[in-house]
């Protein structure tokens, strides 16, 4: 089924599935097509379909609790590949439908020319929406005399070469074997995440934006923001640990360890829970000087909340490791 | 314990309670004092305290699922009185702490003078935050020669005379016995809701705003908005039924009945679920022409979402009843 810029193999995946009631999770880009998609899901599963209005950030973000609340027996989660780290639904069946972002393949192959000539050994990585392009991209680069290396599967990913916002190990594994990386992805989010993990240059091929680019400047500006907010955290007296409660993104133990660390640093700490991160809600805790977000890493609020820094918890862990090493 | 404009009897209520882990629900006005309140709750219960960042709209809005996600054994819900309609937490103990809004009692009694002289028989109603004023207000009015009538307890309320956004039956029960109503409340929300239910005038005494006023104009403008959005719904081809999944506010059966009705009217319907109502999220379903919100009644989005009407489901039920009667 083609919807907007996506190919979604709904029939292929769901034709054998029977459901009584389905909770359908769509990435935001597909919500404008909810009626069409819900109809197809209803048609193939026979179930009554409810579409979640919530975000759908990664294969770990499975709306198990929401499904329980409406007594759904099946969750259809569109846009991600199943992760070995994804939560189990217990009594609720979870079905992933990957979805491809449609792009002009010949343009994509043409853009490969713009990869500098001295990049002989290319480490190839991709977000799952562009997995369908991988075979052709590899073949094309090999024909042009480049060596292509694809790293092993990261522990949170479904495929070798695949990256997630929280898993770039497919790249770090092969860093020493390559001159540079080529990442098939749109936007800068994954590219910045990957460039933070490897020292070799990352070239982003964006099939949707028809562009090939690097993100050094974005990484520099991200690092400046990180340094600034960690400095502000140092001065903070009262800190809220904002703990996300989404299934698959609930890190209570980490929150408790961080609370202990912050208390040892002389800070007052309060635990605050949230489902989706809304500045308007988290911002209500106006007595605190800083927020540390324990949830999906890299929820970034660049300017902070009304001047108070918002620090993804993994940035503190990174900073601590750095201190330990030095 | 006094916090901001509230008296909250934390010690009185919690001194006998033991907890392992507490989910603390605060109205937004108390979130700036979360650290102080969380400390008190921790002190009396001995439990590890997590503060929910979510809204806390009425005694039925108990964050049972959020408590389950973090394995809390006790929910402390501040700001409402326990409702007979409130959900059970099953394995999770739910404790309500009412909270008084502090006001100058002598000013309040003085304002009673502004109630027109011809109002001889007064129906008294209040939101629970002002329950502590009721005795004095009644006594004062009786001394001044007025008759005071307090209606019986509505089925969702804890006390005779108490109103909730979804329960004004304490007033409708005594409408024929009084010349007018006096409502102890702040703002216009409850006053509009009450004035919609009764034909006698409602005078609002706002202890916080130090004011006594009526809401005819607000009611008129509300009714104009309601008429306009119901007219827009009539023209809508595609309708999203936005179903709130909060415990105590989940009305699946009503949603299904409404879907059937809308389909019989020739409309396409899609079920959309939400936890808290955010225009930014619900607005993502851009293909629909109208939204019907099945949740806490009177979630109002006066201008609709980018021109598309947002209709509280009880307004449709009211309109249907009206059609049936005529």
mmCIF file of N, CA and C in Angstrom, chain B residues 9-97:
data_model
loop_
_atom_site.group_PDB
_atom_site.id
_atom_site.type_symbol
_atom_site.label_atom_id
_atom_site.label_comp_id
_atom_site.label_asym_id
_atom_site.label_seq_id
_atom_site.Cartn_x
_atom_site.Cartn_y
_atom_site.Cartn_z
ATOM 1 N N UNK B 9 -3.947 19.294 54.348
ATOM 2 C CA UNK B 9 -3.757 18.546 55.600
ATOM 3 C C UNK B 9 -2.963 17.259 55.377
ATOM 4 N N UNK B 10 -1.706 17.404 54.957
ATOM 5 C CA UNK B 10 -0.886 16.238 54.625
ATOM 6 C C UNK B 10 -0.637 15.373 55.858
ATOM 7 N N UNK B 11 -0.266 16.013 56.959
ATOM 8 C CA UNK B 11 0.034 15.244 58.159
ATOM 9 C C UNK B 11 -1.199 14.473 58.634
ATOM 10 N N UNK B 12 -2.329 15.189 58.703
ATOM 11 C CA UNK B 12 -3.554 14.564 59.208
ATOM 12 C C UNK B 12 -3.924 13.331 58.394
ATOM 13 N N UNK B 13 -3.808 13.461 57.085
ATOM 14 C CA UNK B 13 -4.260 12.350 56.230
ATOM 15 C C UNK B 13 -3.217 11.231 56.163
ATOM 16 N N UNK B 14 -1.931 11.606 56.119
ATOM 17 C CA UNK B 14 -0.916 10.589 55.799
ATOM 18 C C UNK B 14 -0.189 9.996 57.001
ATOM 19 N N UNK B 15 -0.440 10.522 58.186
ATOM 20 C CA UNK B 15 0.414 10.076 59.304
ATOM 21 C C UNK B 15 0.239 8.589 59.619
ATOM 22 N N UNK B 16 -0.882 8.003 59.215
ATOM 23 C CA UNK B 16 -1.073 6.574 59.473
ATOM 24 C C UNK B 16 -0.769 5.708 58.235
ATOM 25 N N UNK B 17 -0.361 6.347 57.152
ATOM 26 C CA UNK B 17 -0.185 5.610 55.889
ATOM 27 C C UNK B 17 1.273 5.189 55.705
ATOM 28 N N UNK B 18 1.464 3.948 55.323
ATOM 29 C CA UNK B 18 2.818 3.487 54.985
ATOM 30 C C UNK B 18 2.848 3.147 53.494
ATOM 31 N N UNK B 19 3.921 3.530 52.824
ATOM 32 C CA UNK B 19 4.032 3.252 51.390
ATOM 33 C C UNK B 19 5.457 2.857 51.055
ATOM 34 N N UNK B 20 5.573 2.084 49.986
ATOM 35 C CA UNK B 20 6.894 1.726 49.480
ATOM 36 C C UNK B 20 7.287 2.753 48.416
ATOM 37 N N UNK B 21 6.332 3.017 47.514
ATOM 38 C CA UNK B 21 6.566 4.008 46.453
ATOM 39 C C UNK B 21 5.259 4.748 46.195
ATOM 40 N N UNK B 22 5.339 6.075 46.140
ATOM 41 C CA UNK B 22 4.139 6.906 45.987
ATOM 42 C C UNK B 22 4.160 7.615 44.637
ATOM 43 N N UNK B 23 3.036 7.610 43.934
ATOM 44 C CA UNK B 23 2.867 8.539 42.819
ATOM 45 C C UNK B 23 2.020 9.687 43.344
ATOM 46 N N UNK B 24 2.593 10.881 43.301
ATOM 47 C CA UNK B 24 1.933 12.068 43.841
ATOM 48 C C UNK B 24 1.333 12.869 42.690
ATOM 49 N N UNK B 25 0.013 13.110 42.766
ATOM 50 C CA UNK B 25 -0.653 13.919 41.747
ATOM 51 C C UNK B 25 -0.981 15.283 42.322
ATOM 52 N N UNK B 26 -0.516 16.307 41.649
ATOM 53 C CA UNK B 26 -0.731 17.680 42.107
ATOM 54 C C UNK B 26 -1.472 18.465 41.036
ATOM 55 N N UNK B 27 -2.390 19.334 41.446
ATOM 56 C CA UNK B 27 -2.922 20.275 40.449
ATOM 57 C C UNK B 27 -1.785 21.198 39.983
ATOM 58 N N UNK B 28 -1.931 21.773 38.782
ATOM 59 C CA UNK B 28 -0.836 22.567 38.221
ATOM 60 C C UNK B 28 -0.377 23.689 39.153
ATOM 61 N N UNK B 29 -1.324 24.265 39.887
ATOM 62 C CA UNK B 29 -0.976 25.375 40.784
ATOM 63 C C UNK B 29 -0.018 24.979 41.894
ATOM 64 N N UNK B 30 0.064 23.684 42.178
ATOM 65 C CA UNK B 30 0.962 23.231 43.256
ATOM 66 C C UNK B 30 2.285 22.673 42.734
ATOM 67 N N UNK B 31 2.401 22.518 41.424
ATOM 68 C CA UNK B 31 3.639 21.919 40.896
ATOM 69 C C UNK B 31 4.886 22.756 41.187
ATOM 70 N N UNK B 32 4.766 24.080 41.277
ATOM 71 C CA UNK B 32 5.965 24.843 41.654
ATOM 72 C C UNK B 32 6.448 24.550 43.075
ATOM 73 N N UNK B 33 5.662 23.816 43.864
ATOM 74 C CA UNK B 33 6.054 23.518 45.243
ATOM 75 C C UNK B 33 6.265 22.022 45.437
ATOM 76 N N UNK B 34 6.562 21.350 44.332
ATOM 77 C CA UNK B 34 6.629 19.886 44.335
ATOM 78 C C UNK B 34 7.666 19.357 45.317
ATOM 79 N N UNK B 35 8.802 20.005 45.417
ATOM 80 C CA UNK B 35 9.864 19.477 46.282
ATOM 81 C C UNK B 35 9.393 19.464 47.735
ATOM 82 N N UNK B 36 8.837 20.581 48.182
ATOM 83 C CA UNK B 36 8.363 20.703 49.559
ATOM 84 C C UNK B 36 7.270 19.652 49.846
ATOM 85 N N UNK B 37 6.327 19.536 48.929
ATOM 86 C CA UNK B 37 5.213 18.609 49.148
ATOM 87 C C UNK B 37 5.714 17.160 49.099
ATOM 88 N N UNK B 38 6.567 16.870 48.127
ATOM 89 C CA UNK B 38 7.101 15.508 47.991
ATOM 90 C C UNK B 38 7.864 15.102 49.260
ATOM 91 N N UNK B 39 8.593 16.060 49.825
ATOM 92 C CA UNK B 39 9.341 15.785 51.059
ATOM 93 C C UNK B 39 8.399 15.416 52.194
ATOM 94 N N UNK B 40 7.303 16.181 52.316
ATOM 95 C CA UNK B 40 6.328 15.897 53.377
ATOM 96 C C UNK B 40 5.702 14.524 53.167
ATOM 97 N N UNK B 41 5.354 14.222 51.928
ATOM 98 C CA UNK B 41 4.735 12.922 51.629
ATOM 99 C C UNK B 41 5.728 11.798 51.937
ATOM 100 N N UNK B 42 6.970 12.022 51.577
ATOM 101 C CA UNK B 42 8.018 11.031 51.858
ATOM 102 C C UNK B 42 8.166 10.840 53.370
ATOM 103 N N UNK B 43 8.155 11.960 54.083
ATOM 104 C CA UNK B 43 8.328 11.921 55.534
ATOM 105 C C UNK B 43 7.227 11.095 56.213
ATOM 106 N N UNK B 44 5.981 11.332 55.846
ATOM 107 C CA UNK B 44 4.880 10.662 56.551
ATOM 108 C C UNK B 44 4.658 9.226 56.092
ATOM 109 N N UNK B 45 4.880 8.960 54.798
ATOM 110 C CA UNK B 45 4.588 7.606 54.294
ATOM 111 C C UNK B 45 5.820 6.706 54.317
ATOM 112 N N UNK B 46 7.006 7.313 54.340
ATOM 113 C CA UNK B 46 8.227 6.522 54.255
ATOM 114 C C UNK B 46 8.518 6.016 52.856
ATOM 115 N N UNK B 47 7.696 6.399 51.876
ATOM 116 C CA UNK B 47 7.861 5.885 50.510
ATOM 117 C C UNK B 47 8.700 6.787 49.623
ATOM 118 N N UNK B 48 9.239 6.196 48.569
ATOM 119 C CA UNK B 48 9.951 6.951 47.540
ATOM 120 C C UNK B 48 8.875 7.680 46.717
ATOM 121 N N UNK B 49 9.049 8.989 46.499
ATOM 122 C CA UNK B 49 7.963 9.768 45.897
ATOM 123 C C UNK B 49 8.292 10.180 44.457
ATOM 124 N N UNK B 50 7.357 9.939 43.550
ATOM 125 C CA UNK B 50 7.432 10.401 42.171
ATOM 126 C C UNK B 50 6.255 11.342 41.945
ATOM 127 N N UNK B 51 6.529 12.516 41.367
ATOM 128 C CA UNK B 51 5.450 13.465 41.113
ATOM 129 C C UNK B 51 5.033 13.365 39.647
ATOM 130 N N UNK B 52 3.752 13.168 39.408
ATOM 131 C CA UNK B 52 3.292 13.112 38.024
ATOM 132 C C UNK B 52 3.274 14.514 37.432
ATOM 133 N N UNK B 53 3.774 14.637 36.196
ATOM 134 C CA UNK B 53 3.718 15.948 35.538
ATOM 135 C C UNK B 53 2.373 16.159 34.843
ATOM 136 N N UNK B 54 1.537 15.134 34.823
ATOM 137 C CA UNK B 54 0.268 15.201 34.097
ATOM 138 C C UNK B 54 -0.736 16.122 34.756
ATOM 139 N N UNK B 55 -1.783 16.450 34.003
ATOM 140 C CA UNK B 55 -2.884 17.223 34.554
ATOM 141 C C UNK B 55 -3.621 16.394 35.582
ATOM 142 N N UNK B 56 -4.503 17.016 36.322
ATOM 143 C CA UNK B 56 -5.160 16.340 37.438
ATOM 144 C C UNK B 56 -6.570 16.929 37.509
ATOM 145 N N UNK B 57 -7.377 16.518 36.533
ATOM 146 C CA UNK B 57 -8.663 17.165 36.293
ATOM 147 C C UNK B 57 -9.807 16.385 36.919
ATOM 148 N N UNK B 58 -10.055 16.619 38.167
ATOM 149 C CA UNK B 58 -11.195 15.988 38.821
ATOM 150 C C UNK B 58 -10.816 14.726 39.555
ATOM 151 N N UNK B 59 -11.685 14.314 40.486
ATOM 152 C CA UNK B 59 -11.396 13.142 41.326
ATOM 153 C C UNK B 59 -11.378 11.833 40.528
ATOM 154 N N UNK B 60 -11.933 11.858 39.316
ATOM 155 C CA UNK B 60 -11.926 10.638 38.495
ATOM 156 C C UNK B 60 -10.587 10.476 37.772
ATOM 157 N N UNK B 61 -9.813 11.563 37.711
ATOM 158 C CA UNK B 61 -8.552 11.549 36.960
ATOM 159 C C UNK B 61 -7.435 11.040 37.866
ATOM 160 N N UNK B 62 -7.481 9.769 38.171
ATOM 161 C CA UNK B 62 -6.494 9.158 39.052
ATOM 162 C C UNK B 62 -5.492 8.399 38.174
ATOM 163 N N UNK B 63 -4.223 8.680 38.339
ATOM 164 C CA UNK B 63 -3.199 8.153 37.438
ATOM 165 C C UNK B 63 -2.838 6.705 37.767
ATOM 166 N N UNK B 64 -3.836 5.843 37.701
ATOM 167 C CA UNK B 64 -3.642 4.446 38.084
ATOM 168 C C UNK B 64 -2.628 3.760 37.166
ATOM 169 N N UNK B 65 -2.730 4.032 35.858
ATOM 170 C CA UNK B 65 -1.832 3.340 34.913
ATOM 171 C C UNK B 65 -0.402 3.825 35.053
ATOM 172 N N UNK B 66 -0.267 5.115 35.292
ATOM 173 C CA UNK B 66 1.079 5.665 35.484
ATOM 174 C C UNK B 66 1.698 5.053 36.753
ATOM 175 N N UNK B 67 0.891 4.919 37.790
ATOM 176 C CA UNK B 67 1.375 4.307 39.037
ATOM 177 C C UNK B 67 1.807 2.870 38.783
ATOM 178 N N UNK B 68 1.026 2.158 37.963
ATOM 179 C CA UNK B 68 1.400 0.772 37.648
ATOM 180 C C UNK B 68 2.729 0.722 36.923
ATOM 181 N N UNK B 69 2.914 1.687 35.993
ATOM 182 C CA UNK B 69 4.150 1.658 35.201
ATOM 183 C C UNK B 69 5.377 1.809 36.072
ATOM 184 N N UNK B 70 5.280 2.610 37.136
ATOM 185 C CA UNK B 70 6.460 2.781 37.997
ATOM 186 C C UNK B 70 6.374 1.915 39.251
ATOM 187 N N UNK B 71 5.422 0.977 39.271
ATOM 188 C CA UNK B 71 5.252 0.055 40.406
ATOM 189 C C UNK B 71 5.039 0.768 41.734
ATOM 190 N N UNK B 72 4.255 1.832 41.720
ATOM 191 C CA UNK B 72 3.901 2.497 42.969
ATOM 192 C C UNK B 72 2.814 1.678 43.668
ATOM 193 N N UNK B 73 2.824 1.704 44.999
ATOM 194 C CA UNK B 73 1.758 1.008 45.724
ATOM 195 C C UNK B 73 0.709 1.973 46.270
ATOM 196 N N UNK B 74 1.036 3.271 46.262
ATOM 197 C CA UNK B 74 0.097 4.268 46.768
ATOM 198 C C UNK B 74 0.055 5.462 45.812
ATOM 199 N N UNK B 75 -1.151 5.973 45.559
ATOM 200 C CA UNK B 75 -1.305 7.240 44.835
ATOM 201 C C UNK B 75 -1.812 8.272 45.838
ATOM 202 N N UNK B 76 -1.113 9.393 45.927
ATOM 203 C CA UNK B 76 -1.626 10.504 46.732
ATOM 204 C C UNK B 76 -2.104 11.568 45.757
ATOM 205 N N UNK B 77 -3.399 11.824 45.811
ATOM 206 C CA UNK B 77 -4.055 12.693 44.821
ATOM 207 C C UNK B 77 -4.528 13.943 45.566
ATOM 208 N N UNK B 78 -3.885 15.069 45.291
ATOM 209 C CA UNK B 78 -4.174 16.287 46.055
ATOM 210 C C UNK B 78 -5.105 17.224 45.290
ATOM 211 N N UNK B 79 -6.096 17.763 45.988
ATOM 212 C CA UNK B 79 -6.936 18.805 45.405
ATOM 213 C C UNK B 79 -8.388 18.435 45.198
ATOM 214 N N UNK B 80 -8.717 17.161 45.290
ATOM 215 C CA UNK B 80 -10.112 16.755 45.092
ATOM 216 C C UNK B 80 -10.590 15.886 46.246
ATOM 217 N N UNK B 81 -11.920 15.845 46.375
ATOM 218 C CA UNK B 81 -12.521 14.931 47.352
ATOM 219 C C UNK B 81 -12.821 13.628 46.640
ATOM 220 N N UNK B 82 -12.760 12.504 47.343
ATOM 221 C CA UNK B 82 -13.022 11.215 46.688
ATOM 222 C C UNK B 82 -14.434 11.187 46.110
ATOM 223 N N UNK B 83 -14.551 10.756 44.862
ATOM 224 C CA UNK B 83 -15.857 10.677 44.216
ATOM 225 C C UNK B 83 -16.335 9.240 44.227
ATOM 226 N N UNK B 84 -17.634 9.025 44.428
ATOM 227 C CA UNK B 84 -18.147 7.653 44.335
ATOM 228 C C UNK B 84 -17.920 7.075 42.934
ATOM 229 N N UNK B 85 -17.705 7.949 41.952
ATOM 230 C CA UNK B 85 -17.470 7.506 40.582
ATOM 231 C C UNK B 85 -15.987 7.266 40.280
ATOM 232 N N UNK B 86 -15.116 7.610 41.204
ATOM 233 C CA UNK B 86 -13.680 7.522 40.940
ATOM 234 C C UNK B 86 -13.270 6.064 40.760
ATOM 235 N N UNK B 87 -12.257 5.826 39.951
ATOM 236 C CA UNK B 87 -11.844 4.445 39.687
ATOM 237 C C UNK B 87 -11.207 3.819 40.914
ATOM 238 N N UNK B 88 -11.263 2.507 40.927
ATOM 239 C CA UNK B 88 -10.549 1.781 41.976
ATOM 240 C C UNK B 88 -9.136 1.533 41.472
ATOM 241 N N UNK B 89 -8.195 1.516 42.377
ATOM 242 C CA UNK B 89 -6.827 1.263 41.958
ATOM 243 C C UNK B 89 -6.464 -0.209 42.011
ATOM 244 N N UNK B 90 -7.454 -1.047 42.373
ATOM 245 C CA UNK B 90 -7.198 -2.478 42.606
ATOM 246 C C UNK B 90 -6.066 -2.635 43.606
ATOM 247 N N UNK B 91 -4.913 -3.072 43.172
ATOM 248 C CA UNK B 91 -3.795 -3.303 44.075
ATOM 249 C C UNK B 91 -3.157 -2.004 44.574
ATOM 250 N N UNK B 92 -3.512 -0.875 43.973
ATOM 251 C CA UNK B 92 -2.887 0.398 44.353
ATOM 252 C C UNK B 92 -3.836 1.191 45.241
ATOM 253 N N UNK B 93 -3.334 1.622 46.396
ATOM 254 C CA UNK B 93 -4.156 2.386 47.333
ATOM 255 C C UNK B 93 -4.239 3.830 46.842
ATOM 256 N N UNK B 94 -5.449 4.395 46.815
ATOM 257 C CA UNK B 94 -5.615 5.781 46.373
ATOM 258 C C UNK B 94 -6.031 6.635 47.561
ATOM 259 N N UNK B 95 -5.249 7.675 47.823
ATOM 260 C CA UNK B 95 -5.544 8.556 48.959
ATOM 261 C C UNK B 95 -5.788 9.978 48.455
ATOM 262 N N UNK B 96 -6.946 10.510 48.783
ATOM 263 C CA UNK B 96 -7.277 11.882 48.404
ATOM 264 C C UNK B 96 -6.955 12.830 49.553
ATOM 265 N N UNK B 97 -6.337 13.947 49.208
ATOM 266 C CA UNK B 97 -6.151 15.016 50.198
ATOM 267 C C UNK B 97 -6.797 16.261 49.605
#
